[in-house]
């Protein structure tokens, strides 16, 4: 089975080429052909002839608009083998679609129009194929019928293409002159281009090899599911991602690194002596050690790396940009963890391959950044092993798949810095102060009254003899975060810093009041997880003041400036505020004096036994 | 050692089944009694061996399936000790919805699509396996293996999650669900070759034998029970036929065939010049009808 990704621009005739390839290899049945004839009459662009493009466009919206929206999967069979073809649209979302199709491909078919030659988008297709590890490319120089079947035209494109293939590290490139419309050099050579002696497109596909001989790589086995039907049997279900394993082999279970022996390779048909890449089996181990979903079993030689910080290339696919400092779910193998990307080191211009400075990654942009995980994982570099080096990123609120990543290497920083154990813990420090530590996080619009309320509560707690500190957003901006601006990426980083400082202070036993706009739900959640992860109470307080009222108060004159266009990215005006969905306390900041709101908050702290009366 | 195509397809389907079960709260397998369901059930038993199936089976019964399908379903459930739940849209049944009076579109919507949604909601299933394949129909070719559905069970072809490598995103919010298709990359021929290789039992309707047939709008409809109204002068005629796909008997056309064994069927499918869904009346209810039905929550 050979997996192929086929890519080309809107007018390169990709669907026509694919449709005709299916037709000429008998992949289209009579009733489908009859439906095609009907559709050709209704939507076709080829007059009385069959419009093969309509075969590939599966959705009604696509046929009506004459465009391809999404990746489609097609099957082609020859006596030699099965082809699984990912047909990727070339226009909108081309990066996302092509990267998806190329992630599993052994070979890429790239189309160019003979009349226009190698375009910027052709270079892009080459680059993306190479990035995703596709090392074999068939470049179909299409529409030779419209280029007078000219050898000179073809040779020039061939020369450019081969030079470019070498530059992006595509080892094997076949360049073929074709006419998808007439079928020349697709399946049969035809008689219009006698000067071309090379293979047809089909012959080039038949000659290709499966790109990564995954059974020859080191053994990798991500554990999918623990099978425990009864107390007698404990097996680890999974697919061999690469390499091979025999019963009796010594293996190591990552990330913990425990060594053990493969006892049996279980399948319903019979136990196997050996399993190779691609097989789904169930392993039992000789030792009773703790193994769960997300662990990776590997051989003793050529083991994977284990780290919680990496450098990686990220292809962004989300509608919202990737922001450094924001937490995403990361799925690598069968493990799902939280990953926080740093600010991109650079993004790649896919037309010129230049490295450009970037603070975030928008949809269909590609960049390189560091990622830090909430726990260590075993991995290989993507270049060494696709199965254990490729990951996806998932938005924690929408659950959409928003990014794909290719791991480069582990960062040594975290490796050598182990957390130092401290004997006096936060509970002990707090006991000494006669209180329980907590972080009370006030969020709301600028001018909502956060700082006024926080200040009143701080005074009341001080009067009770509590040890407190008030972290105020404006004050923080003068020191800790003086290097940050007000873009989305900088706001995320600002909240991260304040959350880390609040955590340290709570660790010192303090009751910490935070007064910070903190407009995004995800970062407030990050702050909560950070604080609660250390065993400290986190209280989210939404100071709910209508925008109109905050703007009327405008204590610092900022709304007026923002309305005049002198202040960009101002929350509530041209930057969003995401209202808390489950804050512990909601204070009505629009009605009544701030003292009443402070009283309400103090009452809550008493009722939750965070403070006494 | 290189894996053959069937071994590879089998391993990938098992991988998909396990991946979904590992992350699902309350999975279910849609069991439609046909050959694809038979293969899916067989693969699931392999995936979780030596354990039992970690999910129940759900049959959405329109009450219009072939009698031999009901017999086969009950026999399979009994012999293999399966947890089979059967759901019929009671409201539709009370109204007497049937394909003859109401037409195939209304019948399919109320008894199949609405019935399926009722059952999924009633049991709170969050992941439902189905035997659909991408080679069956054009809109299926664009559907993901893990196909996300909104809380209203709707499929939005323009907002599908990209599927890279073998990393399936199984996450969803409360009320949302996933339809999962482990046989996505299989073809009809693969299914029959696998049935042959693994000796998987299938409903006898797939094998040719003389059956009482009436011809309507070019479709060979089997008169399976007395509920089928015959026109004046219309008389069932014994013809040697088999079924390439199975569904509600009034909506499922037979094909003339002499294939009496699985090996005969493999040869017949290999040489076939028409696709298997041609005999299905519901696929032809207006252009792009499968796409529309899927958006409304059909499998």
mmCIF file of N, CA and C in Angstrom, chain A residues 384-456:
data_model
loop_
_atom_site.group_PDB
_atom_site.id
_atom_site.type_symbol
_atom_site.label_atom_id
_atom_site.label_comp_id
_atom_site.label_asym_id
_atom_site.label_seq_id
_atom_site.Cartn_x
_atom_site.Cartn_y
_atom_site.Cartn_z
ATOM 1 N N UNK A 384 13.881 11.461 12.615
ATOM 2 C CA UNK A 384 14.267 10.076 12.848
ATOM 3 C C UNK A 384 13.066 9.142 12.815
ATOM 4 N N UNK A 385 11.906 9.621 13.253
ATOM 5 C CA UNK A 385 10.750 8.736 13.372
ATOM 6 C C UNK A 385 9.462 9.548 13.380
ATOM 7 N N UNK A 386 8.690 9.433 12.305
ATOM 8 C CA UNK A 386 7.436 10.179 12.208
ATOM 9 C C UNK A 386 6.470 9.828 13.327
ATOM 10 N N UNK A 387 6.431 8.547 13.683
ATOM 11 C CA UNK A 387 5.391 8.078 14.608
ATOM 12 C C UNK A 387 5.596 8.625 16.008
ATOM 13 N N UNK A 388 6.845 8.847 16.423
ATOM 14 C CA UNK A 388 7.096 9.292 17.796
ATOM 15 C C UNK A 388 7.649 10.707 17.836
ATOM 16 N N UNK A 389 7.628 11.389 16.682
ATOM 17 C CA UNK A 389 8.138 12.755 16.638
ATOM 18 C C UNK A 389 7.120 13.769 16.160
ATOM 19 N N UNK A 390 5.924 13.302 15.774
ATOM 20 C CA UNK A 390 4.875 14.219 15.321
ATOM 21 C C UNK A 390 3.806 14.332 16.388
ATOM 22 N N UNK A 391 3.284 15.533 16.605
ATOM 23 C CA UNK A 391 2.240 15.706 17.618
ATOM 24 C C UNK A 391 1.185 16.680 17.120
ATOM 25 N N UNK A 392 0.034 16.672 17.770
ATOM 26 C CA UNK A 392 -0.988 17.686 17.469
ATOM 27 C C UNK A 392 -1.250 18.509 18.724
ATOM 28 N N UNK A 393 -1.708 19.743 18.517
ATOM 29 C CA UNK A 393 -2.091 20.617 19.626
ATOM 30 C C UNK A 393 -3.604 20.848 19.553
ATOM 31 N N UNK A 394 -4.246 20.812 20.708
ATOM 32 C CA UNK A 394 -5.704 20.906 20.780
ATOM 33 C C UNK A 394 -6.080 22.079 21.683
ATOM 34 N N UNK A 395 -6.995 22.905 21.229
ATOM 35 C CA UNK A 395 -7.476 24.030 22.036
ATOM 36 C C UNK A 395 -8.270 23.483 23.216
ATOM 37 N N UNK A 396 -8.002 24.028 24.402
ATOM 38 C CA UNK A 396 -8.622 23.438 25.588
ATOM 39 C C UNK A 396 -10.074 23.847 25.764
ATOM 40 N N UNK A 397 -10.502 24.897 25.122
ATOM 41 C CA UNK A 397 -11.907 25.294 25.259
ATOM 42 C C UNK A 397 -12.770 24.724 24.139
ATOM 43 N N UNK A 398 -12.308 24.871 22.892
ATOM 44 C CA UNK A 398 -13.139 24.418 21.772
ATOM 45 C C UNK A 398 -12.899 22.953 21.427
ATOM 46 N N UNK A 399 -11.763 22.394 21.900
ATOM 47 C CA UNK A 399 -11.361 21.030 21.549
ATOM 48 C C UNK A 399 -11.010 20.867 20.071
ATOM 49 N N UNK A 400 -10.847 21.944 19.343
ATOM 50 C CA UNK A 400 -10.423 21.839 17.946
ATOM 51 C C UNK A 400 -8.943 21.461 17.873
ATOM 52 N N UNK A 401 -8.578 20.774 16.802
ATOM 53 C CA UNK A 401 -7.156 20.525 16.530
ATOM 54 C C UNK A 401 -6.609 21.805 15.910
ATOM 55 N N UNK A 402 -5.707 22.486 16.609
ATOM 56 C CA UNK A 402 -5.284 23.807 16.152
ATOM 57 C C UNK A 402 -3.839 23.840 15.655
ATOM 58 N N UNK A 403 -3.078 22.776 15.883
ATOM 59 C CA UNK A 403 -1.698 22.811 15.419
ATOM 60 C C UNK A 403 -1.133 21.422 15.223
ATOM 61 N N UNK A 404 -0.111 21.348 14.367
ATOM 62 C CA UNK A 404 0.645 20.106 14.200
ATOM 63 C C UNK A 404 2.092 20.446 14.452
ATOM 64 N N UNK A 405 2.818 19.522 15.069
ATOM 65 C CA UNK A 405 4.199 19.842 15.414
ATOM 66 C C UNK A 405 5.151 18.727 15.066
ATOM 67 N N UNK A 406 6.379 19.125 14.774
ATOM 68 C CA UNK A 406 7.448 18.189 14.454
ATOM 69 C C UNK A 406 8.559 18.430 15.470
ATOM 70 N N UNK A 407 8.850 17.446 16.286
ATOM 71 C CA UNK A 407 9.840 17.637 17.346
ATOM 72 C C UNK A 407 11.249 17.651 16.773
ATOM 73 N N UNK A 408 12.062 18.557 17.286
ATOM 74 C CA UNK A 408 13.473 18.605 16.888
ATOM 75 C C UNK A 408 14.335 17.909 17.929
ATOM 76 N N UNK A 409 14.463 18.521 19.087
ATOM 77 C CA UNK A 409 15.353 17.966 20.116
ATOM 78 C C UNK A 409 14.904 18.462 21.483
ATOM 79 N N UNK A 410 15.406 17.801 22.524
ATOM 80 C CA UNK A 410 15.072 18.195 23.891
ATOM 81 C C UNK A 410 15.947 19.369 24.295
ATOM 82 N N UNK A 411 15.392 20.254 25.107
ATOM 83 C CA UNK A 411 16.197 21.342 25.649
ATOM 84 C C UNK A 411 16.840 20.832 26.931
ATOM 85 N N UNK A 412 18.111 21.144 27.073
ATOM 86 C CA UNK A 412 18.833 20.591 28.224
ATOM 87 C C UNK A 412 18.552 21.351 29.503
ATOM 88 N N UNK A 413 17.965 22.552 29.360
ATOM 89 C CA UNK A 413 17.771 23.392 30.544
ATOM 90 C C UNK A 413 17.084 22.659 31.692
ATOM 91 N N UNK A 414 15.923 22.091 31.379
ATOM 92 C CA UNK A 414 15.128 21.512 32.451
ATOM 93 C C UNK A 414 15.779 20.250 32.993
ATOM 94 N N UNK A 415 16.483 19.535 32.093
ATOM 95 C CA UNK A 415 17.154 18.306 32.462
ATOM 96 C C UNK A 415 18.008 18.452 33.708
ATOM 97 N N UNK A 416 18.793 19.530 33.706
ATOM 98 C CA UNK A 416 19.819 19.643 34.737
ATOM 99 C C UNK A 416 19.355 20.436 35.942
ATOM 100 N N UNK A 417 18.121 20.946 35.870
ATOM 101 C CA UNK A 417 17.635 21.702 37.013
ATOM 102 C C UNK A 417 16.508 20.903 37.645
ATOM 103 N N UNK A 418 16.817 20.252 38.762
ATOM 104 C CA UNK A 418 15.781 19.490 39.442
ATOM 105 C C UNK A 418 15.180 20.356 40.524
ATOM 106 N N UNK A 419 13.920 20.137 40.816
ATOM 107 C CA UNK A 419 13.303 20.920 41.873
ATOM 108 C C UNK A 419 13.973 20.574 43.196
ATOM 109 N N UNK A 420 14.369 21.594 43.923
ATOM 110 C CA UNK A 420 15.024 21.398 45.206
ATOM 111 C C UNK A 420 13.955 21.147 46.262
ATOM 112 N N UNK A 421 14.120 20.129 47.022
ATOM 113 C CA UNK A 421 13.142 19.859 48.077
ATOM 114 C C UNK A 421 13.348 20.840 49.231
ATOM 115 N N UNK A 422 12.282 21.452 49.675
ATOM 116 C CA UNK A 422 12.357 22.411 50.781
ATOM 117 C C UNK A 422 11.594 21.834 51.964
ATOM 118 N N UNK A 423 12.248 21.826 53.126
ATOM 119 C CA UNK A 423 11.629 21.185 54.296
ATOM 120 C C UNK A 423 10.461 21.984 54.856
ATOM 121 N N UNK A 424 10.605 23.298 54.892
ATOM 122 C CA UNK A 424 9.514 24.125 55.436
ATOM 123 C C UNK A 424 8.533 24.401 54.300
ATOM 124 N N UNK A 425 7.345 23.815 54.349
ATOM 125 C CA UNK A 425 6.419 23.967 53.234
ATOM 126 C C UNK A 425 5.436 25.110 53.497
ATOM 127 N N UNK A 426 4.545 25.341 52.520
ATOM 128 C CA UNK A 426 3.675 26.509 52.642
ATOM 129 C C UNK A 426 2.727 26.382 53.829
ATOM 130 N N UNK A 427 2.357 25.147 54.125
ATOM 131 C CA UNK A 427 1.445 24.948 55.256
ATOM 132 C C UNK A 427 2.142 25.372 56.554
ATOM 133 N N UNK A 428 3.421 24.981 56.679
ATOM 134 C CA UNK A 428 4.167 25.322 57.888
ATOM 135 C C UNK A 428 4.330 26.840 58.004
ATOM 136 N N UNK A 429 4.653 27.447 56.865
ATOM 137 C CA UNK A 429 4.839 28.904 56.879
ATOM 138 C C UNK A 429 3.530 29.611 57.235
ATOM 139 N N UNK A 430 2.435 29.113 56.698
ATOM 140 C CA UNK A 430 1.146 29.738 56.964
ATOM 141 C C UNK A 430 0.741 29.536 58.416
ATOM 142 N N UNK A 431 1.006 28.342 58.948
ATOM 143 C CA UNK A 431 0.668 28.054 60.354
ATOM 144 C C UNK A 431 1.361 29.048 61.277
ATOM 145 N N UNK A 432 2.634 29.314 60.929
ATOM 146 C CA UNK A 432 3.402 30.258 61.729
ATOM 147 C C UNK A 432 2.708 31.626 61.747
ATOM 148 N N UNK A 433 2.024 31.941 60.642
ATOM 149 C CA UNK A 433 1.349 33.228 60.543
ATOM 150 C C UNK A 433 -0.102 33.138 61.025
ATOM 151 N N UNK A 434 -0.514 31.944 61.418
ATOM 152 C CA UNK A 434 -1.886 31.777 61.903
ATOM 153 C C UNK A 434 -2.929 31.966 60.819
ATOM 154 N N UNK A 435 -2.673 31.516 59.617
ATOM 155 C CA UNK A 435 -3.636 31.690 58.521
ATOM 156 C C UNK A 435 -3.450 30.602 57.464
ATOM 157 N N UNK A 436 -4.409 30.522 56.554
ATOM 158 C CA UNK A 436 -4.273 29.626 55.416
ATOM 159 C C UNK A 436 -3.931 30.469 54.189
ATOM 160 N N UNK A 437 -2.936 30.077 53.398
ATOM 161 C CA UNK A 437 -2.603 30.879 52.229
ATOM 162 C C UNK A 437 -3.698 30.764 51.181
ATOM 163 N N UNK A 438 -3.855 31.796 50.361
ATOM 164 C CA UNK A 438 -4.851 31.761 49.291
ATOM 165 C C UNK A 438 -4.483 32.810 48.254
ATOM 166 N N UNK A 439 -4.965 32.586 47.031
ATOM 167 C CA UNK A 439 -4.826 33.605 45.995
ATOM 168 C C UNK A 439 -6.235 34.053 45.615
ATOM 169 N N UNK A 440 -6.501 35.355 45.804
ATOM 170 C CA UNK A 440 -7.819 35.906 45.492
ATOM 171 C C UNK A 440 -7.648 36.784 44.264
ATOM 172 N N UNK A 441 -8.212 36.298 43.152
ATOM 173 C CA UNK A 441 -7.891 36.867 41.833
ATOM 174 C C UNK A 441 -9.066 37.687 41.333
ATOM 175 N N UNK A 442 -8.912 39.023 41.312
ATOM 176 C CA UNK A 442 -9.998 39.892 40.838
ATOM 177 C C UNK A 442 -9.790 40.215 39.369
ATOM 178 N N UNK A 443 -10.788 39.865 38.560
ATOM 179 C CA UNK A 443 -10.716 40.136 37.126
ATOM 180 C C UNK A 443 -11.893 41.014 36.720
ATOM 181 N N UNK A 444 -11.695 41.813 35.666
ATOM 182 C CA UNK A 444 -12.765 42.693 35.190
ATOM 183 C C UNK A 444 -12.176 43.778 34.312
ATOM 184 N N UNK A 445 -13.062 44.585 33.736
ATOM 185 C CA UNK A 445 -12.630 45.644 32.816
ATOM 186 C C UNK A 445 -11.783 46.688 33.539
ATOM 187 N N UNK A 446 -11.029 47.453 32.776
ATOM 188 C CA UNK A 446 -10.344 48.615 33.322
ATOM 189 C C UNK A 446 -11.413 49.581 33.856
ATOM 190 N N UNK A 447 -11.203 50.077 35.068
ATOM 191 C CA UNK A 447 -12.177 51.009 35.642
ATOM 192 C C UNK A 447 -13.364 50.316 36.286
ATOM 193 N N UNK A 448 -13.313 48.966 36.408
ATOM 194 C CA UNK A 448 -14.440 48.230 36.996
ATOM 195 C C UNK A 448 -14.488 48.425 38.504
ATOM 196 N N UNK A 449 -13.351 48.781 39.088
ATOM 197 C CA UNK A 449 -13.295 48.950 40.547
ATOM 198 C C UNK A 449 -12.502 47.854 41.248
ATOM 199 N N UNK A 450 -11.745 47.071 40.469
ATOM 200 C CA UNK A 450 -10.970 45.958 41.037
ATOM 201 C C UNK A 450 -10.004 46.434 42.125
ATOM 202 N N UNK A 451 -9.195 47.442 41.760
ATOM 203 C CA UNK A 451 -8.142 47.876 42.683
ATOM 204 C C UNK A 451 -8.735 48.500 43.938
ATOM 205 N N UNK A 452 -9.822 49.253 43.775
ATOM 206 C CA UNK A 452 -10.463 49.877 44.942
ATOM 207 C C UNK A 452 -10.967 48.802 45.897
ATOM 208 N N UNK A 453 -11.640 47.799 45.334
ATOM 209 C CA UNK A 453 -12.179 46.718 46.175
ATOM 210 C C UNK A 453 -11.042 45.934 46.828
ATOM 211 N N UNK A 454 -10.023 45.597 46.000
ATOM 212 C CA UNK A 454 -8.897 44.811 46.514
ATOM 213 C C UNK A 454 -8.217 45.572 47.649
ATOM 214 N N UNK A 455 -8.091 46.853 47.486
ATOM 215 C CA UNK A 455 -7.438 47.675 48.494
ATOM 216 C C UNK A 455 -8.222 47.669 49.807
ATOM 217 N N UNK A 456 -9.555 47.755 49.710
ATOM 218 C CA UNK A 456 -10.390 47.735 50.913
ATOM 219 C C UNK A 456 -10.280 46.386 51.620
#
